Amino acid sequence: MSAHAPAHPRPKRWWTPTKEAAQYAPPVPLGGPYFGWPLLVLLALAALGGALIVWRFAAGLGATTALNDGYPWGLWIAFDVVTGTALACGGYAIAILCYVLNRGKYHPLVRPAILTSAFGYSIAALFVMLDVGRPWLIWKVPLFFWHWNRHSVLLEVALCIMGYAIVSWIEISPAFFERMMHSKRPTIRAVGERGLSLVQGFLLWIVALGVLLPMMHQSSLGSLLLLSGPRLDPLWNTPLLPLLFLISCVGMGFGATVLESVLSSWLLEHEPKRPMLSSLGRAMVPVVGVYLAIRIGDLVRRDQLGALFALDGASILSLVELALFVLGAGLLVTERQRADLGNLFRAAIVLLVAGALYRFDVFLVAFRPGSHWHYFPSVTEILITVGLVAAEIAGYVLLIRFFPILSAGRHAAPAR
Amino acid sequence: MLYDSTKCIGCKACMGACNAANELELDTEASGGLWHTPLDLNEHAKNIIKLYQDESTGEHAYVKRQCMHCLDPACATACMLGAYAKREHGIVTYEPDYCIGCRYCEMACPFGVPKFEWSKLAPKMVKCELCKHRIAEGKGPACCEVCPVGAVIFGQREDLLAEAHKRLEDDPERYVPKVYGEHEAGGTQVLYLAGVEFEKLGLPAYGDEPVPGTVRTVQHAIYQGFVAPVALYVGLAAAMLRNRFANEADREEHQ
């Protein structure tokens, strides 16, 4: 509708932030230098990964991966899909804070967090394409709805990941349109204006979807392993897997957002948003507290405390997992701890590692296909993972330099 | 199908017959190219005879492994587009046209049955489909027809169950007093009798609950009729609209 209202010089915004948020300067492109040597290193790693992807399709999964009939899911699923999307939950967590709970002070974190989600989910979708044996039939999954198996948790996960990958790029699209509006060419300016006002018209409904979809499938990533229950170590085998996955992904989303803000302020020399990050840190404490209460309560209820302290491999990993969560939250308890940027950074890393370890444990350690099966990722699996993560970071850095993602900082001059 | 481990002589005629009937390549890797010697079910073996042997006691027994054709199969619950389904005669069948090769069935199957064609560029899943093509012609599964000692027989589940219990009654000394598959994992259409504990033969002591029970309970609780997600979506959008109007009102007040 508003696309046909040329009377307004600027299209109507889809969202009115709180007064608090309005105090912050709007996001601007960070500007150059565009190609430094770190970016070249990242691109080289990405190119190597790309070459190995070609090899994976030319030689097949058996020749290029360490996957086998005992461990049909390995690094790509456990790390790149399951852990990667949890790390990419920053956009989801910040959207809840900002729009659903109306905490306007987090507004400057929205775009960087959503961009992380968009990259994280797109990479996850790419890894699914690499991992499946018959990728040329993937199109049937979203389209053959009369064949949908409504009991299949994986179907729900697949549809939600595809859906959220698209939703998150729409959520970030105003940044691209705004940049186009500053172009020298009038046609590009017009496209930017049209696009922006079009997107503004329905963005609220998209953002709501962007909260719903991760909530559905982050829990379902845990439900996936319920079917493997008979072959899952009792330390991790609980009907509460979906709840534990959901809560821990919120913690990981906050962690990733803190990490990314601190890192970008250090590397790109703009002012860190210290008060905002400290209060994010504060929000992490109850989230981790609830997670720990449920995790430990569940172990007690299922009579697994003996196994937890048996000090065998599974017990030690569970204890390390729990200790990391406790340590991460413990670093954020007092106001003074949270005022220290370095401390926030450490806490974020610890909590990310804790959530990642939990996911690895469930998908690779707890799963017991029989003692004669072994799995350790092949060099190809690892290098493709490294390559695509490098591509993700390189893409992120390039996009924040070219497009208005980060809020104005010391170095930021609008590149027009 | 009823397999009686105490009758099996380990001749492996069923393995060759299975590969011939299902046009599977032979797995000659372990024998240095000489004969079909798969070490487990794999892309070249839908059916295998294994030997259990305890050297200290001399106890030994053969066991035949293939798809158990569960009454409530985990693979069919896992599969996104229903490539796996229980079809005629309760056979758990596989249709590659609806398989994208995600291998969730391998993660789900409590008996480790479905196998992936790792060596191929256009891989499919490989698993026993009870020779459905032979049954359609009025014949029985190749393994049952070729067995020289009647260790594995084909029939209706209830008849086989009655036969199994009769054998247990007639010769209680010979058997572990249980028909494996009667209740395990919700019941299977392949039933086992054995003279040694089933766990030693690689048939785990699963409970009577079907494997998909838990996930169905959890998913139904959350997604019953898709009401909860829709309600949540409406709630989220309503909260956001309310916040937006509140913020707008707040701004206008202060301008």
Short mmCIF file of N, CA, C and O in Angstrom, two decimals, chain B residues 167-240:
data_model
loop_
_atom_site.label_atom_id
_atom_site.label_comp_id
_atom_site.label_asym_id
_atom_site.label_seq_id
_atom_site.Cartn_x
_atom_site.Cartn_y
_atom_site.Cartn_z
N ARG B 167 7.07 -74.61 20.64
CA ARG B 167 8.44 -75.15 20.75
C ARG B 167 8.98 -74.96 22.16
O ARG B 167 9.65 -75.83 22.71
N LEU B 168 8.69 -73.78 22.74
CA LEU B 168 9.18 -73.51 24.11
C LEU B 168 8.58 -74.51 25.09
O LEU B 168 9.26 -75.00 26.00
N GLU B 169 7.31 -74.85 24.89
CA GLU B 169 6.62 -75.78 25.78
C GLU B 169 7.13 -77.20 25.60
O GLU B 169 7.40 -77.91 26.58
N ASP B 170 7.28 -77.59 24.33
CA ASP B 170 7.69 -78.97 24.02
C ASP B 170 9.09 -79.28 24.51
O ASP B 170 9.39 -80.41 24.88
N ASP B 171 9.98 -78.29 24.44
CA ASP B 171 11.39 -78.57 24.73
C ASP B 171 12.00 -77.44 25.55
O ASP B 171 12.89 -76.73 25.09
N PRO B 172 11.53 -77.27 26.80
CA PRO B 172 11.97 -76.11 27.60
C PRO B 172 13.47 -76.10 27.88
O PRO B 172 14.06 -75.05 28.11
N GLU B 173 14.12 -77.26 27.85
CA GLU B 173 15.55 -77.34 28.12
C GLU B 173 16.37 -76.63 27.05
O GLU B 173 17.44 -76.09 27.30
N ARG B 174 15.81 -76.69 25.84
CA ARG B 174 16.57 -76.25 24.67
C ARG B 174 16.67 -74.72 24.59
O ARG B 174 17.63 -74.18 24.02
N TYR B 175 15.66 -74.01 25.17
CA TYR B 175 15.52 -72.58 24.88
C TYR B 175 15.63 -71.69 26.11
O TYR B 175 15.32 -72.12 27.23
N VAL B 176 16.03 -70.46 25.87
CA VAL B 176 15.78 -69.38 26.82
C VAL B 176 14.27 -69.14 26.77
O VAL B 176 13.71 -69.02 25.68
N PRO B 177 13.58 -69.12 27.93
CA PRO B 177 12.12 -69.14 27.90
C PRO B 177 11.50 -67.80 27.48
O PRO B 177 10.83 -67.14 28.26
N LYS B 178 11.75 -67.41 26.24
CA LYS B 178 11.19 -66.15 25.78
C LYS B 178 11.16 -66.13 24.26
O LYS B 178 12.06 -66.69 23.61
N VAL B 179 10.13 -65.53 23.70
CA VAL B 179 10.14 -65.29 22.25
C VAL B 179 10.53 -63.84 22.06
O VAL B 179 9.77 -62.93 22.39
N TYR B 180 11.75 -63.63 21.54
CA TYR B 180 12.20 -62.25 21.35
C TYR B 180 11.44 -61.65 20.18
O TYR B 180 11.33 -62.26 19.11
N GLY B 181 10.91 -60.44 20.41
CA GLY B 181 10.15 -59.78 19.35
C GLY B 181 8.65 -59.81 19.62
O GLY B 181 7.88 -59.13 18.96
N GLU B 182 8.24 -60.65 20.61
CA GLU B 182 6.81 -60.69 20.94
C GLU B 182 6.39 -59.33 21.52
O GLU B 182 5.36 -58.78 21.15
N HIS B 183 7.25 -58.79 22.42
CA HIS B 183 6.92 -57.52 23.05
C HIS B 183 8.01 -56.45 22.85
O HIS B 183 7.73 -55.28 22.98
N GLU B 184 9.23 -56.88 22.60
CA GLU B 184 10.37 -55.96 22.57
C GLU B 184 10.11 -54.80 21.61
O GLU B 184 9.68 -55.01 20.47
N ALA B 185 10.39 -53.59 22.09
CA ALA B 185 10.22 -52.37 21.28
C ALA B 185 8.83 -52.29 20.66
O ALA B 185 8.66 -51.85 19.53
N GLY B 186 7.85 -52.75 21.41
CA GLY B 186 6.47 -52.68 20.92
C GLY B 186 6.08 -53.87 20.06
O GLY B 186 4.97 -53.93 19.56
N GLY B 187 7.00 -54.82 19.90
CA GLY B 187 6.71 -56.01 19.11
C GLY B 187 7.26 -55.90 17.69
O GLY B 187 7.25 -54.83 17.10
N THR B 188 7.77 -57.04 17.19
CA THR B 188 8.32 -57.06 15.83
C THR B 188 7.69 -58.21 15.06
O THR B 188 7.16 -59.14 15.67
N GLN B 189 7.76 -58.13 13.75
CA GLN B 189 7.18 -59.21 12.95
C GLN B 189 8.19 -60.32 12.69
O GLN B 189 7.82 -61.36 12.17
N VAL B 190 9.47 -60.06 13.02
CA VAL B 190 10.45 -61.13 12.99
C VAL B 190 10.63 -61.58 14.43
O VAL B 190 10.87 -60.77 15.32
N LEU B 191 10.46 -62.89 14.67
CA LEU B 191 10.51 -63.43 16.03
C LEU B 191 11.73 -64.34 16.17
O LEU B 191 12.17 -64.96 15.19
N TYR B 192 12.27 -64.40 17.38
CA TYR B 192 13.48 -65.18 17.61
C TYR B 192 13.31 -66.17 18.74
O TYR B 192 12.73 -65.84 19.79
N LEU B 193 13.86 -67.36 18.57
CA LEU B 193 14.05 -68.32 19.65
C LEU B 193 15.54 -68.60 19.74
O LEU B 193 16.23 -68.63 18.72
N ALA B 194 16.06 -68.78 20.96
CA ALA B 194 17.49 -69.03 21.09
C ALA B 194 17.79 -69.84 22.34
O ALA B 194 16.99 -69.87 23.29
N GLY B 195 18.96 -70.47 22.34
CA GLY B 195 19.41 -71.25 23.49
C GLY B 195 20.33 -70.45 24.39
O GLY B 195 20.70 -70.93 25.47
N VAL B 196 20.77 -69.29 23.95
CA VAL B 196 21.59 -68.42 24.81
C VAL B 196 20.86 -67.08 24.95
O VAL B 196 19.96 -66.78 24.17
N GLU B 197 21.26 -66.31 25.96
CA GLU B 197 20.57 -65.04 26.20
C GLU B 197 20.60 -64.16 24.96
O GLU B 197 21.62 -64.06 24.29
N PHE B 198 19.48 -63.53 24.71
CA PHE B 198 19.35 -62.75 23.47
C PHE B 198 20.35 -61.59 23.40
O PHE B 198 20.82 -61.24 22.32
N GLU B 199 20.66 -61.02 24.56
CA GLU B 199 21.61 -59.89 24.54
C GLU B 199 22.96 -60.30 23.99
O GLU B 199 23.65 -59.52 23.35
N LYS B 200 23.36 -61.56 24.26
CA LYS B 200 24.64 -62.05 23.75
C LYS B 200 24.61 -62.14 22.23
O LYS B 200 25.64 -62.12 21.57
N LEU B 201 23.42 -62.27 21.68
CA LEU B 201 23.28 -62.37 20.22
C LEU B 201 23.11 -60.99 19.58
O LEU B 201 22.84 -60.89 18.39
N GLY B 202 23.23 -59.96 20.40
CA GLY B 202 23.08 -58.61 19.84
C GLY B 202 21.64 -58.16 19.74
O GLY B 202 21.34 -57.22 19.01
N LEU B 203 20.75 -58.85 20.46
CA LEU B 203 19.35 -58.43 20.49
C LEU B 203 19.09 -57.84 21.87
O LEU B 203 18.86 -58.57 22.83
N PRO B 204 19.11 -56.50 21.98
CA PRO B 204 19.11 -55.85 23.30
C PRO B 204 17.78 -56.04 24.04
O PRO B 204 16.74 -56.28 23.43
N ALA B 205 17.86 -55.95 25.37
CA ALA B 205 16.67 -56.13 26.21
C ALA B 205 15.85 -54.85 26.23
O ALA B 205 15.87 -54.10 27.20
N TYR B 206 15.15 -54.57 25.13
CA TYR B 206 14.33 -53.37 25.07
C TYR B 206 13.01 -53.61 25.81
O TYR B 206 12.52 -54.72 25.90
N GLY B 207 12.43 -52.50 26.31
CA GLY B 207 11.14 -52.59 26.99
C GLY B 207 10.00 -52.83 25.99
O GLY B 207 10.23 -52.97 24.79
N ASP B 208 8.79 -52.86 26.50
CA ASP B 208 7.64 -53.16 25.66
C ASP B 208 7.11 -51.94 24.91
O ASP B 208 6.28 -52.05 24.03
N GLU B 209 7.60 -50.75 25.32
CA GLU B 209 7.14 -49.52 24.68
C GLU B 209 7.68 -49.44 23.26
O GLU B 209 8.87 -49.66 23.02
N PRO B 210 6.84 -49.09 22.27
CA PRO B 210 7.39 -48.83 20.94
C PRO B 210 8.39 -47.68 21.01
O PRO B 210 8.19 -46.73 21.79
N VAL B 211 9.46 -47.76 20.21
CA VAL B 211 10.50 -46.72 20.25
C VAL B 211 9.93 -45.33 19.96
O VAL B 211 10.32 -44.35 20.60
N PRO B 212 9.00 -45.18 19.02
CA PRO B 212 8.50 -43.82 18.74
C PRO B 212 7.56 -43.26 19.81
O PRO B 212 7.09 -42.15 19.69
N GLY B 213 7.28 -44.06 20.87
CA GLY B 213 6.31 -43.63 21.87
C GLY B 213 6.64 -42.28 22.49
O GLY B 213 5.80 -41.38 22.51
N THR B 214 7.89 -42.14 22.98
CA THR B 214 8.25 -40.91 23.69
C THR B 214 8.12 -39.69 22.78
O THR B 214 7.53 -38.68 23.15
N VAL B 215 8.70 -39.79 21.58
CA VAL B 215 8.71 -38.61 20.72
C VAL B 215 7.29 -38.25 20.31
O VAL B 215 6.94 -37.07 20.20
N ARG B 216 6.44 -39.26 20.13
CA ARG B 216 5.05 -38.95 19.78
C ARG B 216 4.34 -38.24 20.92
O ARG B 216 3.63 -37.26 20.71
N THR B 217 4.57 -38.72 22.15
CA THR B 217 3.94 -38.08 23.31
C THR B 217 4.38 -36.62 23.40
O THR B 217 3.56 -35.71 23.55
N VAL B 218 5.70 -36.40 23.28
CA VAL B 218 6.23 -35.05 23.42
C VAL B 218 5.71 -34.16 22.30
O VAL B 218 5.20 -33.06 22.54
N GLN B 219 5.80 -34.64 21.05
CA GLN B 219 5.39 -33.81 19.91
C GLN B 219 3.89 -33.54 19.95
O GLN B 219 3.44 -32.44 19.64
N HIS B 220 3.10 -34.53 20.36
CA HIS B 220 1.66 -34.31 20.44
C HIS B 220 1.33 -33.27 21.50
O HIS B 220 0.46 -32.43 21.30
N ALA B 221 2.06 -33.36 22.63
CA ALA B 221 1.79 -32.40 23.69
C ALA B 221 2.04 -30.98 23.19
O ALA B 221 1.30 -30.05 23.52
N ILE B 222 3.08 -30.80 22.35
CA ILE B 222 3.43 -29.45 21.90
C ILE B 222 2.61 -29.03 20.69
O ILE B 222 2.17 -27.89 20.59
N TYR B 223 2.41 -29.97 19.77
CA TYR B 223 1.89 -29.56 18.46
C TYR B 223 0.49 -30.07 18.16
O TYR B 223 0.05 -30.02 17.02
N GLN B 224 -0.22 -30.56 19.18
CA GLN B 224 -1.57 -31.08 18.96
C GLN B 224 -2.39 -30.16 18.05
O GLN B 224 -2.71 -29.03 18.44
N GLY B 225 -2.68 -30.61 16.85
CA GLY B 225 -3.50 -29.83 15.94
C GLY B 225 -2.89 -28.50 15.56
O GLY B 225 -3.57 -27.63 15.03
N PHE B 226 -1.61 -28.32 15.84
CA PHE B 226 -0.90 -27.10 15.50
C PHE B 226 -1.48 -25.88 16.24
O PHE B 226 -1.25 -24.74 15.85
N VAL B 227 -2.25 -26.12 17.30
CA VAL B 227 -2.89 -25.02 18.03
C VAL B 227 -1.85 -24.16 18.73
O VAL B 227 -1.84 -22.93 18.60
N ALA B 228 -0.94 -24.82 19.45
CA ALA B 228 0.03 -24.06 20.24
C ALA B 228 0.89 -23.14 19.39
O ALA B 228 1.02 -21.95 19.71
N PRO B 229 1.49 -23.62 18.27
CA PRO B 229 2.30 -22.70 17.47
C PRO B 229 1.52 -21.51 16.92
O PRO B 229 2.00 -20.39 16.93
N VAL B 230 0.29 -21.78 16.48
CA VAL B 230 -0.52 -20.68 15.93
C VAL B 230 -0.85 -19.68 17.03
O VAL B 230 -0.71 -18.46 16.86
N ALA B 231 -1.25 -20.20 18.20
CA ALA B 231 -1.58 -19.32 19.33
C ALA B 231 -0.35 -18.51 19.71
O ALA B 231 -0.43 -17.30 19.97
N LEU B 232 0.81 -19.17 19.72
CA LEU B 232 2.05 -18.48 20.09
C LEU B 232 2.35 -17.37 19.09
O LEU B 232 2.72 -16.25 19.46
N TYR B 233 2.16 -17.68 17.80
CA TYR B 233 2.44 -16.69 16.77
C TYR B 233 1.53 -15.47 16.93
O TYR B 233 1.99 -14.33 16.91
N VAL B 234 0.24 -15.74 17.14
CA VAL B 234 -0.71 -14.64 17.33
C VAL B 234 -0.32 -13.84 18.58
O VAL B 234 -0.30 -12.59 18.56
N GLY B 235 0.05 -14.56 19.63
CA GLY B 235 0.44 -13.89 20.87
C GLY B 235 1.67 -13.00 20.67
O GLY B 235 1.72 -11.86 21.14
N LEU B 236 2.66 -13.53 19.95
CA LEU B 236 3.89 -12.77 19.70
C LEU B 236 3.57 -11.51 18.89
O LEU B 236 4.02 -10.41 19.23
N ALA B 237 2.79 -11.69 17.82
CA ALA B 237 2.46 -10.55 16.97
C ALA B 237 1.65 -9.52 17.77
O ALA B 237 1.88 -8.30 17.66
N ALA B 238 0.71 -10.00 18.62
CA ALA B 238 -0.11 -9.09 19.42
C ALA B 238 0.77 -8.29 20.38
O ALA B 238 0.62 -7.06 20.52
N ALA B 239 1.72 -8.99 21.02
CA ALA B 239 2.61 -8.30 21.96
C ALA B 239 3.41 -7.22 21.23
O ALA B 239 3.59 -6.10 21.72
N MET B 240 3.88 -7.56 20.01
CA MET B 240 4.69 -6.60 19.27
C MET B 240 3.85 -5.40 18.84
O MET B 240 4.29 -4.25 18.94
#
